[in-house]
Amino acid sequence: MLKPVPFAFFSSLVRRCARSARLLAAAVLLTGSGAVAAESLTTVSSGSLPALPAPVSAAGLLHVDGRIVALSEGHGWALSADNTAWEPLKVPAATPGRVVKGSASIAGRTYLLDGPDVRSDALQALTLRAGALVLDPPVPLPQPLSNAQGAAFNDALFLIGTDAGGVTQLYRRGAAAAWQHLEQVPASGVPHALQAQKGALYLATAVAGQPDQLWRRNADASWQQVASPDGTIIAGSMRALGQAHLLMLVNDGSGVTQARTFHTITDAWTTLDTPIAAAPQAVTAWGNGLAWATAGATGSQLQYAELQGGKHLLRWLDWTVIGVYLLAMLGMGFYFYLKDQNASTADFFVGGRSIPFWAAGISLYATNTSSISFIAIPAKAFDTNWQYLTNNLIAVVGLMFVAVWIVPLLRRLDLMSVFSYLETRFHPAIRMLSSALCIVMQIGSRMSVILFLPALAISTITGVDVVWSIMLMGVFTIIYSTVGGSKAVIWTDVVQVIVMFGGALFAIGFIFLQTGGDMPQLLSAAAAEDKTKLFDFSFDLTKATVWGFIFLVVFDVVLTFPKDQVLMQRTLSTRSDKEAGRSIWAFAAIMIPGGFVFYGIGTALWMYYRNNPERLNPLLPIDATFPLFIAAELPAGVTGLIIAGIFAAAMSTLSSIINSISTLVSVDFYQKLVKDPNEKTAVRVAEWSGVGVGLIGIGIALVMSRYDIHSLFDVSIELAGLLGGGFAGAYTLGMFTRRANAPGVAIGVAGSILITLVCWSMNLVHPYFYLAISILLCIVIGYVASLFFPAPTRSLKGLTIYRDTPAEAAAP
């Protein structure tokens, strides 16, 4: 039976940390940090463009092939590349009896909506060719529509408009080039703007005598009215900005037109400092803003307004805190290097099997947490809700099984590489294939993302170049993890968890005080918007549901926990099989409160920015929300401490991956392929392979920085499922069956990877299912394939969860 002392210690530690965080936050607030101010974090750059010689037509300001085009009664102009002059364009002659009603920007192309009367019956794409404006062949609408509006969403064209009976209808046109009627739109009023943003369609409708209404069509086809712009939206001005904002011009009813942003996550409006005296005649996109035409003396005057985000440079105190932290990590690495200069492979790979269970458990949590938890999970909770936390709750139950049955079994085998089990149970080729796939998965789906995510977020906010951010974390981690070995990795993990939780709890306490401290009211507001929704019991395979998490935990934790060398290496470093089991219990004890902390940060950020939307930067990705708060709202020193916490989250996982992969390279490849391996060379191979793996991870992270990825949390899940499930099922076949054999398992691994890639290419299920599906396929295919080959003849003593047969028990 487990002693209650460690749990009492952890409970006391959590209470003390929480109390300290509240006191520290209160002290900072009372000392007048002045972190929260009413001013906007973004500035607006405005100016004038060359005037047009003739009045622009209604809806005659367009964005075509990356250039602004102006139309006026049979004439056309394109703004020059240097924005200093208008170049005349040849325009097609107007078709008699047909009138242009408006335009729509769809998937980077501009379309005109026209028809014979007040209704539109066709779409025509515009292109620029050799100084001429060319109309592509018309695309007939499904029926003539008044007030027609179009938008691109999920690689499809959406069209909305009012039919002859006065009912607003919605249509979709996908790759099949056929219109599909979706539904009658419940929104009241006349449609006059449609835009897609963050997985939803947004529709503005005009209601006589009232401010415009704004409606959202959610992913499940439900319509919801959101906060009104409190004015009239200028036709053609609504556009998506960043990953979660809508930008538009709004007339407040008193003759003043202003640019406003709508944040689609918090449903909050912000008015930008761009008053426009004259009524715009036409509007189009301009960089990160808008350009519009107003009436001039002889033609049209053109102005623009563009958002510009600022940087929040780290102060000397922040850099001091970060520097002290990084030097402390290096110091710990060199301490263990000097202490164990003649380290054996057991010392370097598994800490001499002398690590206390509680330290191994904390290291397990640190390794499993990473920068994804510190940045992407708060961003996910800020963006959606707590549904992914369900995985933590269910995983704890699975870890109980692992602690009792799986980990002690492997610990008794005195392994350094968990893939040695697959050789003993099946064949050396299965071991090497699985080890190679594990290395690829760790580098491709974890290491690069873990490096890239905090580096991108911090550099975006503070102005520190992303290359230097990646290099800073990567190089320091490579040094202390390769020189200090497994002991340095585990004990630095312990320190890093303390730093990480200290920063996270301070942030929650600080937000709590800034929002007024009325926790029941704040939680009630969050619950009303489903921000704390935890369980989804639906059977929709395209969503992250409870059933999906149970499915994943059964296959990814209960049946295949040993597949993860990074985690298993912590348990293999303990003193005994009992201590190994206890390390899993310690890991489970931290997982639930830790999960609530990181998801709680996301909800706290939602509460804060709902009341302070002007403090958001619309140009930043959602994953940068927490780093933005850290840099813009917290006082000097504290910002450095929490950024050190972000570094800690990244470096703890990164060091564990480097140490584990270097172990695999040395144990599974060097010691297997070299004729007469020796321990000293094996350690050197591990050290240099750790350096090489770290540099590869840095390189991939730098490549990733060139792409716009909406949620790195989702990307990491998807890559882990595609790369990590194929070999994982081999452990289930080995430990839970006696019939599985090497040829069958090899067929199962290959077949599961191929079929999972097909599911991915066809987008059949939510990415969260990929890993479990791949594992299940490996188990089913591998077991069935094994039936076509002879049953294993070697002894399975100590290799399965079943009681040994009399013959196996009698064997030495």
mmCIF file of N, CA and C in Angstrom, residues 249-295:
data_model
loop_
_atom_site.group_PDB
_atom_site.id
_atom_site.type_symbol
_atom_site.label_atom_id
_atom_site.label_comp_id
_atom_site.label_asym_id
_atom_site.label_seq_id
_atom_site.Cartn_x
_atom_site.Cartn_y
_atom_site.Cartn_z
ATOM 1 N N LEU A 249 -15.840 48.993 -41.061
ATOM 2 C CA LEU A 249 -16.185 50.394 -40.827
ATOM 3 C C LEU A 249 -17.639 50.450 -40.385
ATOM 4 N N VAL A 250 -17.892 51.207 -39.332
ATOM 5 C CA VAL A 250 -19.234 51.293 -38.760
ATOM 6 C C VAL A 250 -19.616 52.755 -38.616
ATOM 7 N N ASN A 251 -20.813 53.101 -39.132
ATOM 8 C CA ASN A 251 -21.376 54.440 -38.951
ATOM 9 C C ASN A 251 -22.226 54.416 -37.692
ATOM 10 N N ASP A 252 -21.884 55.284 -36.737
ATOM 11 C CA ASP A 252 -22.576 55.235 -35.442
ATOM 12 C C ASP A 252 -23.934 55.928 -35.443
ATOM 13 N N GLY A 253 -24.386 56.426 -36.595
ATOM 14 C CA GLY A 253 -25.703 57.057 -36.676
ATOM 15 C C GLY A 253 -25.663 58.560 -36.551
ATOM 16 N N SER A 254 -24.539 59.122 -36.122
ATOM 17 C CA SER A 254 -24.406 60.573 -35.980
ATOM 18 C C SER A 254 -23.569 61.179 -37.098
ATOM 19 N N GLY A 255 -23.280 60.394 -38.132
ATOM 20 C CA GLY A 255 -22.472 60.875 -39.240
ATOM 21 C C GLY A 255 -21.006 60.566 -39.104
ATOM 22 N N VAL A 256 -20.598 59.961 -38.004
ATOM 23 C CA VAL A 256 -19.196 59.613 -37.776
ATOM 24 C C VAL A 256 -18.993 58.132 -38.079
ATOM 25 N N THR A 257 -18.024 57.849 -38.928
ATOM 26 C CA THR A 257 -17.685 56.461 -39.266
ATOM 27 C C THR A 257 -16.343 56.121 -38.651
ATOM 28 N N GLN A 258 -16.292 54.966 -37.989
ATOM 29 C CA GLN A 258 -15.057 54.537 -37.330
ATOM 30 C C GLN A 258 -14.756 53.087 -37.682
ATOM 31 N N ALA A 259 -13.482 52.740 -37.595
ATOM 32 C CA ALA A 259 -13.081 51.350 -37.765
ATOM 33 C C ALA A 259 -13.244 50.632 -36.431
ATOM 34 N N ARG A 260 -13.853 49.458 -36.487
ATOM 35 C CA ARG A 260 -14.059 48.665 -35.280
ATOM 36 C C ARG A 260 -13.641 47.224 -35.538
ATOM 37 N N THR A 261 -13.173 46.584 -34.488
ATOM 38 C CA THR A 261 -12.835 45.164 -34.566
ATOM 39 C C THR A 261 -13.762 44.385 -33.659
ATOM 40 N N PHE A 262 -14.087 43.194 -34.105
ATOM 41 C CA PHE A 262 -14.905 42.268 -33.317
ATOM 42 C C PHE A 262 -14.084 41.022 -33.057
ATOM 43 N N HIS A 263 -13.922 40.690 -31.762
ATOM 44 C CA HIS A 263 -13.153 39.499 -31.401
ATOM 45 C C HIS A 263 -14.099 38.315 -31.309
ATOM 46 N N THR A 264 -13.921 37.345 -32.176
ATOM 47 C CA THR A 264 -14.885 36.257 -32.309
ATOM 48 C C THR A 264 -14.858 35.276 -31.142
ATOM 49 N N ILE A 265 -13.824 35.293 -30.311
ATOM 50 C CA ILE A 265 -13.755 34.385 -29.160
ATOM 51 C C ILE A 265 -14.484 34.971 -27.961
ATOM 52 N N THR A 266 -14.253 36.248 -27.660
ATOM 53 C CA THR A 266 -14.889 36.885 -26.505
ATOM 54 C C THR A 266 -16.151 37.663 -26.874
ATOM 55 N N ASP A 267 -16.475 37.767 -28.171
ATOM 56 C CA ASP A 267 -17.642 38.532 -28.644
ATOM 57 C C ASP A 267 -17.574 39.982 -28.163
ATOM 58 N N ALA A 268 -16.389 40.575 -28.214
ATOM 59 C CA ALA A 268 -16.195 41.937 -27.713
ATOM 60 C C ALA A 268 -15.764 42.854 -28.855
ATOM 61 N N TRP A 269 -16.267 44.094 -28.817
ATOM 62 C CA TRP A 269 -15.965 45.100 -29.833
ATOM 63 C C TRP A 269 -14.922 46.080 -29.310
ATOM 64 N N THR A 270 -14.080 46.538 -30.232
ATOM 65 C CA THR A 270 -13.104 47.574 -29.931
ATOM 66 C C THR A 270 -13.164 48.637 -31.025
ATOM 67 N N THR A 271 -13.218 49.900 -30.619
ATOM 68 C CA THR A 271 -13.224 51.008 -31.577
ATOM 69 C C THR A 271 -11.817 51.540 -31.745
ATOM 70 N N LEU A 272 -11.348 51.567 -32.984
ATOM 71 C CA LEU A 272 -10.008 52.063 -33.262
ATOM 72 C C LEU A 272 -10.024 53.574 -33.440
ATOM 73 N N ASP A 273 -8.880 54.163 -33.256
ATOM 74 C CA ASP A 273 -8.771 55.623 -33.331
ATOM 75 C C ASP A 273 -8.638 56.058 -34.789
ATOM 76 N N THR A 274 -9.747 55.926 -35.539
ATOM 77 C CA THR A 274 -9.730 56.305 -36.965
ATOM 78 C C THR A 274 -11.057 56.963 -37.346
ATOM 79 N N PRO A 275 -11.389 58.120 -36.789
ATOM 80 C CA PRO A 275 -12.660 58.769 -37.183
ATOM 81 C C PRO A 275 -12.631 59.188 -38.653
ATOM 82 N N ILE A 276 -13.726 58.942 -39.356
ATOM 83 C CA ILE A 276 -13.838 59.254 -40.788
ATOM 84 C C ILE A 276 -15.009 60.211 -40.949
ATOM 85 N N ALA A 277 -14.711 61.420 -41.362
ATOM 86 C CA ALA A 277 -15.757 62.446 -41.410
ATOM 87 C C ALA A 277 -16.747 62.205 -42.544
ATOM 88 N N ALA A 278 -16.246 61.937 -43.756
ATOM 89 C CA ALA A 278 -17.132 61.775 -44.915
ATOM 90 C C ALA A 278 -17.554 60.318 -45.049
ATOM 91 N N ALA A 279 -18.759 60.117 -45.589
ATOM 92 C CA ALA A 279 -19.276 58.764 -45.763
ATOM 93 C C ALA A 279 -18.523 58.048 -46.878
ATOM 94 N N PRO A 280 -17.997 56.843 -46.622
ATOM 95 C CA PRO A 280 -17.280 56.105 -47.672
ATOM 96 C C PRO A 280 -18.219 55.695 -48.809
ATOM 97 N N GLN A 281 -17.747 55.851 -50.048
ATOM 98 C CA GLN A 281 -18.519 55.412 -51.209
ATOM 99 C C GLN A 281 -18.266 53.942 -51.522
ATOM 100 N N ALA A 282 -17.052 53.467 -51.281
ATOM 101 C CA ALA A 282 -16.678 52.080 -51.530
ATOM 102 C C ALA A 282 -15.487 51.749 -50.643
ATOM 103 N N VAL A 283 -15.371 50.463 -50.285
ATOM 104 C CA VAL A 283 -14.325 50.026 -49.359
ATOM 105 C C VAL A 283 -13.706 48.737 -49.887
ATOM 106 N N THR A 284 -12.404 48.569 -49.634
ATOM 107 C CA THR A 284 -11.734 47.316 -49.973
ATOM 108 C C THR A 284 -10.607 47.068 -48.980
ATOM 109 N N ALA A 285 -10.017 45.870 -49.043
ATOM 110 C CA ALA A 285 -8.930 45.517 -48.134
ATOM 111 C C ALA A 285 -7.656 46.258 -48.503
ATOM 112 N N TRP A 286 -6.858 46.549 -47.490
ATOM 113 C CA TRP A 286 -5.566 47.220 -47.693
ATOM 114 C C TRP A 286 -4.614 46.720 -46.610
ATOM 115 N N GLY A 287 -3.675 45.831 -46.963
ATOM 116 C CA GLY A 287 -2.742 45.305 -45.987
ATOM 117 C C GLY A 287 -3.470 44.692 -44.808
ATOM 118 N N ASN A 288 -3.141 45.141 -43.611
ATOM 119 C CA ASN A 288 -3.835 44.715 -42.401
ATOM 120 C C ASN A 288 -4.920 45.700 -42.011
ATOM 121 N N GLY A 289 -5.530 46.328 -43.011
ATOM 122 C CA GLY A 289 -6.578 47.293 -42.733
ATOM 123 C C GLY A 289 -7.513 47.447 -43.901
ATOM 124 N N LEU A 290 -7.993 48.661 -44.104
ATOM 125 C CA LEU A 290 -8.979 48.949 -45.135
ATOM 126 C C LEU A 290 -8.592 50.222 -45.883
ATOM 127 N N ALA A 291 -9.024 50.318 -47.135
ATOM 128 C CA ALA A 291 -8.930 51.545 -47.924
ATOM 129 C C ALA A 291 -10.329 51.882 -48.402
ATOM 130 N N TRP A 292 -10.650 53.193 -48.469
ATOM 131 C CA TRP A 292 -11.996 53.591 -48.845
ATOM 132 C C TRP A 292 -11.960 54.878 -49.665
ATOM 133 N N ALA A 293 -12.992 55.043 -50.441
ATOM 134 C CA ALA A 293 -13.124 56.234 -51.287
ATOM 135 C C ALA A 293 -14.240 57.111 -50.754
ATOM 136 N N THR A 294 -13.991 58.418 -50.765
ATOM 137 C CA THR A 294 -15.019 59.399 -50.395
ATOM 138 C C THR A 294 -15.130 60.430 -51.520
ATOM 139 N N ALA A 295 -16.236 61.155 -51.538
ATOM 140 C CA ALA A 295 -16.483 62.125 -52.598
ATOM 141 C C ALA A 295 -15.483 63.268 -52.527
#
